[in-house]
Amino acid sequence: MSISGYRLNDPSLPPSPFTLEMLDELKASLLFGPDDEAALRRALPIVSSQVEAILDVWYGFVGGNPHLLKYFSDNNGKPVGAYLDAVRARFGQWILDTCRVEYDAAWLAYQDEIGRRHHWTGKNTVDGHATVSHIPMRHVLALVIPISVTMRPFLTKTGASAEDVDAMHAAWVKSCLLQLTLWSHPYVQDGAF
Amino acid sequence: MSISGYRLNDPSLPPSPFTLEMLDELKASLLFGPDDEAALRRALPIVSSQVEAILDVWYGFVGGNPHLLKYFSDNNGKPVGAYLDAVRARFGQWILDTCRVEYDAAWLAYQDEIGRRHHWTGKNTVDGHATVSHIPMRHVLALVIPISVTMRPFLTKTGASAEDVDAMHAAWVKSCLLQLTLWSHPYVQDGAF
């Protein structure tokens, strides 16, 4: 089943202004190395069977925080179910893509696109729903924590050793910060990113 | 001994455009609550006696990454020792202030000032050294990881339980992301933060 608005590896996306060399430097800045890539790949089969349960936790968090739920809502503050559903399908795929670690030029182009979809330049252009037109950058970045803290219990569920859970979790945190940093690109002044 | 350029609680700093209500929402977005504040306060006496050793590790990391060391260097790529020293004194104080958790309006004003000192609007205005004029936002945000990963061994050194080390470390990670997010404010388009 194709996921509406999912564009990883879509050659019609504009290329990212960000090069693979810049990506390598950014990985070095956050200590993201081959061991982390391997750990995320080990997490893939663990996480794959739990995607809906993970999304239930994340949606519970957003739903319980009115200052976040409003970005999934219309200008009268009413949550837009069809938008919540469309984002959810892409978010589930994003969990898997994060663990596959194919972080190449096509992936960079899609990170830029994901960033635009949070910023006023791109929000609501994908699904056509009339939700609030912009998610402040600070709340995008902050999501690193809830989507990391809540991941640990899922990583423990299929019998991995405590040491391996730690490794997978540490890699997950780094990848989330890497990605949410890239998503902040459309928010930043020219040349400041 | 006073620390050159250290301006927490300096009433002559411009107030932050960020309100305490916005700070509370941001704390909620990253699950930073009273338990985290208490954990950081427990970390204060542990960390206080190890500040120089922590800074040695952090400076070793920066020194080992030419793409980061260049922001402590002049335009010919030569590290500026007096700038490295001036930043170090403030960074040590920052470790303590992070654990004191007095995150109020004066603290917000200083976060904005710290952000400006990384951005072209304020870098080099404090110490007057001729270093590269801007640190890209992506590398500022990425620092959350090295300054967190490296903190754990120091938290274990005075006999806290594994559970308490986990709590202090989790609180530290959240506070770092909170602060580095605030530091990114000067980089962002008007209204997008």
Short mmCIF file of N, CA and C in Angstrom, two decimals, chain A residues 20-111:
data_model
loop_
_atom_site.label_atom_id
_atom_site.label_comp_id
_atom_site.label_asym_id
_atom_site.label_seq_id
_atom_site.Cartn_x
_atom_site.Cartn_y
_atom_site.Cartn_z
N LEU A 20 26.85 15.37 1.06
CA LEU A 20 27.19 14.21 1.88
C LEU A 20 28.41 14.50 2.77
N GLU A 21 29.28 15.37 2.30
CA GLU A 21 30.43 15.74 3.13
C GLU A 21 29.96 16.52 4.37
N MET A 22 29.01 17.42 4.17
CA MET A 22 28.45 18.14 5.32
C MET A 22 27.73 17.17 6.27
N LEU A 23 27.07 16.20 5.68
CA LEU A 23 26.40 15.19 6.52
C LEU A 23 27.42 14.43 7.36
N ASP A 24 28.54 14.07 6.74
CA ASP A 24 29.58 13.36 7.49
C ASP A 24 30.10 14.21 8.65
N GLU A 25 30.28 15.50 8.42
CA GLU A 25 30.73 16.38 9.51
C GLU A 25 29.68 16.46 10.62
N LEU A 26 28.44 16.55 10.21
CA LEU A 26 27.38 16.64 11.23
C LEU A 26 27.32 15.35 12.04
N LYS A 27 27.47 14.20 11.36
CA LYS A 27 27.53 12.92 12.08
C LYS A 27 28.68 12.93 13.08
N ALA A 28 29.82 13.47 12.67
CA ALA A 28 30.98 13.52 13.59
C ALA A 28 30.67 14.42 14.78
N SER A 29 29.97 15.53 14.53
CA SER A 29 29.63 16.44 15.63
C SER A 29 28.77 15.75 16.67
N LEU A 30 27.94 14.82 16.23
CA LEU A 30 27.09 14.13 17.22
C LEU A 30 27.49 12.68 17.42
N LEU A 31 28.74 12.37 17.12
CA LEU A 31 29.32 11.06 17.46
C LEU A 31 28.52 9.90 16.88
N PHE A 32 27.95 10.12 15.70
CA PHE A 32 27.16 9.06 15.06
C PHE A 32 28.07 8.31 14.10
N GLY A 33 28.42 7.07 14.44
CA GLY A 33 29.38 6.33 13.64
C GLY A 33 28.84 4.98 13.19
N PRO A 34 29.71 4.17 12.57
CA PRO A 34 29.31 2.85 12.06
C PRO A 34 28.67 1.96 13.12
N ASP A 35 29.15 2.06 14.37
CA ASP A 35 28.54 1.24 15.43
C ASP A 35 27.07 1.63 15.64
N ASP A 36 26.79 2.92 15.50
CA ASP A 36 25.39 3.37 15.65
C ASP A 36 24.54 2.87 14.48
N GLU A 37 25.11 2.92 13.28
CA GLU A 37 24.37 2.42 12.12
C GLU A 37 24.05 0.93 12.29
N ALA A 38 25.04 0.18 12.75
CA ALA A 38 24.82 -1.26 12.96
C ALA A 38 23.76 -1.49 14.04
N ALA A 39 23.80 -0.68 15.10
CA ALA A 39 22.83 -0.83 16.19
C ALA A 39 21.41 -0.55 15.69
N LEU A 40 21.26 0.47 14.86
CA LEU A 40 19.93 0.78 14.33
C LEU A 40 19.44 -0.35 13.43
N ARG A 41 20.34 -0.94 12.68
CA ARG A 41 19.92 -2.06 11.82
C ARG A 41 19.49 -3.26 12.65
N ARG A 42 20.14 -3.46 13.79
CA ARG A 42 19.69 -4.54 14.69
C ARG A 42 18.33 -4.22 15.29
N ALA A 43 18.04 -2.91 15.44
CA ALA A 43 16.75 -2.51 16.02
C ALA A 43 15.60 -2.70 15.04
N LEU A 44 15.92 -2.75 13.76
CA LEU A 44 14.85 -2.78 12.74
C LEU A 44 13.85 -3.92 12.95
N PRO A 45 14.31 -5.19 13.08
CA PRO A 45 13.32 -6.26 13.27
C PRO A 45 12.57 -6.15 14.60
N ILE A 46 13.22 -5.57 15.61
CA ILE A 46 12.55 -5.41 16.91
C ILE A 46 11.42 -4.39 16.80
N VAL A 47 11.74 -3.31 16.13
CA VAL A 47 10.81 -2.19 16.06
C VAL A 47 9.69 -2.46 15.04
N SER A 48 10.01 -3.19 13.99
CA SER A 48 9.07 -3.38 12.88
C SER A 48 7.72 -3.92 13.35
N SER A 49 7.78 -4.84 14.31
CA SER A 49 6.53 -5.47 14.74
C SER A 49 5.77 -4.63 15.75
N GLN A 50 6.35 -3.47 16.13
CA GLN A 50 5.73 -2.67 17.19
C GLN A 50 5.39 -1.24 16.74
N VAL A 51 5.43 -1.01 15.44
CA VAL A 51 5.26 0.36 14.94
C VAL A 51 3.95 0.98 15.42
N GLU A 52 2.86 0.23 15.32
CA GLU A 52 1.57 0.83 15.70
C GLU A 52 1.52 1.13 17.20
N ALA A 53 2.12 0.26 17.99
CA ALA A 53 2.13 0.50 19.44
C ALA A 53 2.97 1.73 19.79
N ILE A 54 4.10 1.89 19.07
CA ILE A 54 4.93 3.08 19.30
C ILE A 54 4.15 4.35 18.93
N LEU A 55 3.50 4.30 17.79
CA LEU A 55 2.72 5.46 17.35
C LEU A 55 1.58 5.76 18.33
N ASP A 56 1.00 4.72 18.91
CA ASP A 56 -0.04 4.96 19.92
C ASP A 56 0.52 5.78 21.08
N VAL A 57 1.73 5.45 21.51
CA VAL A 57 2.35 6.19 22.62
C VAL A 57 2.62 7.63 22.20
N TRP A 58 3.18 7.82 21.03
CA TRP A 58 3.51 9.17 20.58
C TRP A 58 2.25 10.01 20.37
N TYR A 59 1.23 9.41 19.80
CA TYR A 59 -0.01 10.16 19.60
C TYR A 59 -0.69 10.45 20.94
N GLY A 60 -0.51 9.55 21.89
CA GLY A 60 -1.03 9.82 23.24
C GLY A 60 -0.34 11.02 23.85
N PHE A 61 0.97 11.12 23.63
CA PHE A 61 1.73 12.27 24.15
C PHE A 61 1.24 13.57 23.51
N VAL A 62 1.14 13.57 22.19
CA VAL A 62 0.68 14.80 21.52
C VAL A 62 -0.75 15.14 21.95
N GLY A 63 -1.58 14.13 21.98
CA GLY A 63 -2.98 14.36 22.35
C GLY A 63 -3.13 14.90 23.76
N GLY A 64 -2.18 14.58 24.64
CA GLY A 64 -2.23 15.03 26.02
C GLY A 64 -1.60 16.39 26.25
N ASN A 65 -1.09 16.98 25.19
CA ASN A 65 -0.45 18.30 25.30
C ASN A 65 -1.13 19.28 24.34
N PRO A 66 -2.08 20.05 24.86
CA PRO A 66 -2.84 20.95 23.98
C PRO A 66 -1.95 21.89 23.15
N HIS A 67 -0.79 22.29 23.73
CA HIS A 67 0.08 23.22 22.98
C HIS A 67 0.76 22.51 21.80
N LEU A 68 0.70 21.18 21.76
CA LEU A 68 1.21 20.45 20.59
C LEU A 68 0.07 19.99 19.68
N LEU A 69 -1.02 19.55 20.31
CA LEU A 69 -2.16 19.07 19.51
C LEU A 69 -2.67 20.16 18.58
N LYS A 70 -2.47 21.42 18.98
CA LYS A 70 -3.01 22.49 18.16
C LYS A 70 -2.42 22.52 16.76
N TYR A 71 -1.21 21.98 16.60
CA TYR A 71 -0.60 21.98 15.26
C TYR A 71 -1.18 20.89 14.36
N PHE A 72 -1.97 20.01 14.94
CA PHE A 72 -2.72 19.00 14.18
C PHE A 72 -4.19 19.41 14.07
N SER A 73 -4.45 20.66 14.38
CA SER A 73 -5.83 21.14 14.49
C SER A 73 -6.07 22.28 13.51
N ASP A 74 -7.34 22.59 13.32
CA ASP A 74 -7.66 23.74 12.47
C ASP A 74 -7.54 25.02 13.29
N ASN A 75 -7.82 26.15 12.63
CA ASN A 75 -7.60 27.43 13.32
C ASN A 75 -8.61 27.70 14.43
N ASN A 76 -9.61 26.83 14.53
CA ASN A 76 -10.54 26.93 15.66
C ASN A 76 -10.16 25.98 16.79
N GLY A 77 -9.03 25.30 16.63
CA GLY A 77 -8.57 24.41 17.69
C GLY A 77 -9.16 23.01 17.64
N LYS A 78 -9.82 22.68 16.54
CA LYS A 78 -10.43 21.34 16.42
C LYS A 78 -9.45 20.41 15.70
N PRO A 79 -9.04 19.31 16.36
CA PRO A 79 -8.11 18.37 15.70
C PRO A 79 -8.68 17.87 14.37
N VAL A 80 -7.80 17.74 13.38
CA VAL A 80 -8.21 17.31 12.05
C VAL A 80 -7.82 15.84 11.89
N GLY A 81 -8.81 14.97 12.05
CA GLY A 81 -8.55 13.54 12.07
C GLY A 81 -7.84 13.04 10.82
N ALA A 82 -8.26 13.53 9.66
CA ALA A 82 -7.65 13.04 8.42
C ALA A 82 -6.18 13.43 8.34
N TYR A 83 -5.84 14.60 8.90
CA TYR A 83 -4.43 15.02 8.92
C TYR A 83 -3.64 14.16 9.90
N LEU A 84 -4.20 13.94 11.09
CA LEU A 84 -3.54 13.07 12.06
C LEU A 84 -3.26 11.69 11.46
N ASP A 85 -4.22 11.16 10.70
CA ASP A 85 -4.05 9.84 10.10
C ASP A 85 -2.97 9.85 9.01
N ALA A 86 -2.98 10.90 8.19
CA ALA A 86 -2.01 10.96 7.09
C ALA A 86 -0.59 11.07 7.63
N VAL A 87 -0.42 11.90 8.67
CA VAL A 87 0.90 12.02 9.28
C VAL A 87 1.32 10.70 9.92
N ARG A 88 0.37 10.04 10.54
CA ARG A 88 0.67 8.78 11.24
C ARG A 88 1.24 7.72 10.28
N ALA A 89 0.67 7.63 9.11
CA ALA A 89 1.16 6.64 8.14
C ALA A 89 2.61 6.94 7.76
N ARG A 90 2.91 8.21 7.56
CA ARG A 90 4.29 8.57 7.20
C ARG A 90 5.24 8.40 8.38
N PHE A 91 4.74 8.69 9.57
CA PHE A 91 5.57 8.61 10.77
C PHE A 91 5.97 7.15 11.03
N GLY A 92 5.03 6.24 10.79
CA GLY A 92 5.35 4.82 10.96
C GLY A 92 6.45 4.40 9.99
N GLN A 93 6.33 4.83 8.76
CA GLN A 93 7.37 4.52 7.77
C GLN A 93 8.70 5.15 8.17
N TRP A 94 8.63 6.33 8.75
CA TRP A 94 9.85 7.03 9.19
C TRP A 94 10.60 6.23 10.26
N ILE A 95 9.87 5.58 11.14
CA ILE A 95 10.53 4.74 12.16
C ILE A 95 11.38 3.67 11.47
N LEU A 96 10.79 3.01 10.48
CA LEU A 96 11.51 1.96 9.76
C LEU A 96 12.70 2.53 9.00
N ASP A 97 12.48 3.65 8.31
CA ASP A 97 13.57 4.26 7.53
C ASP A 97 14.73 4.69 8.43
N THR A 98 14.39 5.16 9.63
CA THR A 98 15.44 5.55 10.58
C THR A 98 16.33 4.34 10.91
N CYS A 99 15.72 3.20 11.08
CA CYS A 99 16.48 2.00 11.43
C CYS A 99 17.21 1.39 10.23
N ARG A 100 16.76 1.71 9.02
CA ARG A 100 17.44 1.17 7.82
C ARG A 100 18.73 1.91 7.52
N VAL A 101 18.82 3.17 7.97
CA VAL A 101 20.07 3.94 7.92
C VAL A 101 20.62 4.09 6.51
N GLU A 102 19.74 4.27 5.56
CA GLU A 102 20.23 4.57 4.21
C GLU A 102 20.23 6.09 4.05
N TYR A 103 21.21 6.71 4.70
CA TYR A 103 21.26 8.17 4.79
C TYR A 103 22.11 8.72 3.66
N ASP A 104 21.52 8.87 2.49
CA ASP A 104 22.24 9.30 1.30
C ASP A 104 21.64 10.59 0.74
N ALA A 105 21.99 10.95 -0.47
CA ALA A 105 21.52 12.23 -1.02
C ALA A 105 19.99 12.26 -1.16
N ALA A 106 19.39 11.14 -1.55
CA ALA A 106 17.93 11.10 -1.67
C ALA A 106 17.28 11.28 -0.29
N TRP A 107 17.91 10.69 0.69
CA TRP A 107 17.42 10.82 2.07
C TRP A 107 17.53 12.28 2.53
N LEU A 108 18.65 12.92 2.20
CA LEU A 108 18.82 14.34 2.56
C LEU A 108 17.74 15.20 1.91
N ALA A 109 17.44 14.92 0.64
CA ALA A 109 16.41 15.70 -0.05
C ALA A 109 15.06 15.55 0.66
N TYR A 110 14.80 14.34 1.13
CA TYR A 110 13.52 14.11 1.81
C TYR A 110 13.52 14.76 3.20
N GLN A 111 14.66 14.81 3.86
CA GLN A 111 14.71 15.52 5.16
C GLN A 111 14.34 16.99 4.98
#
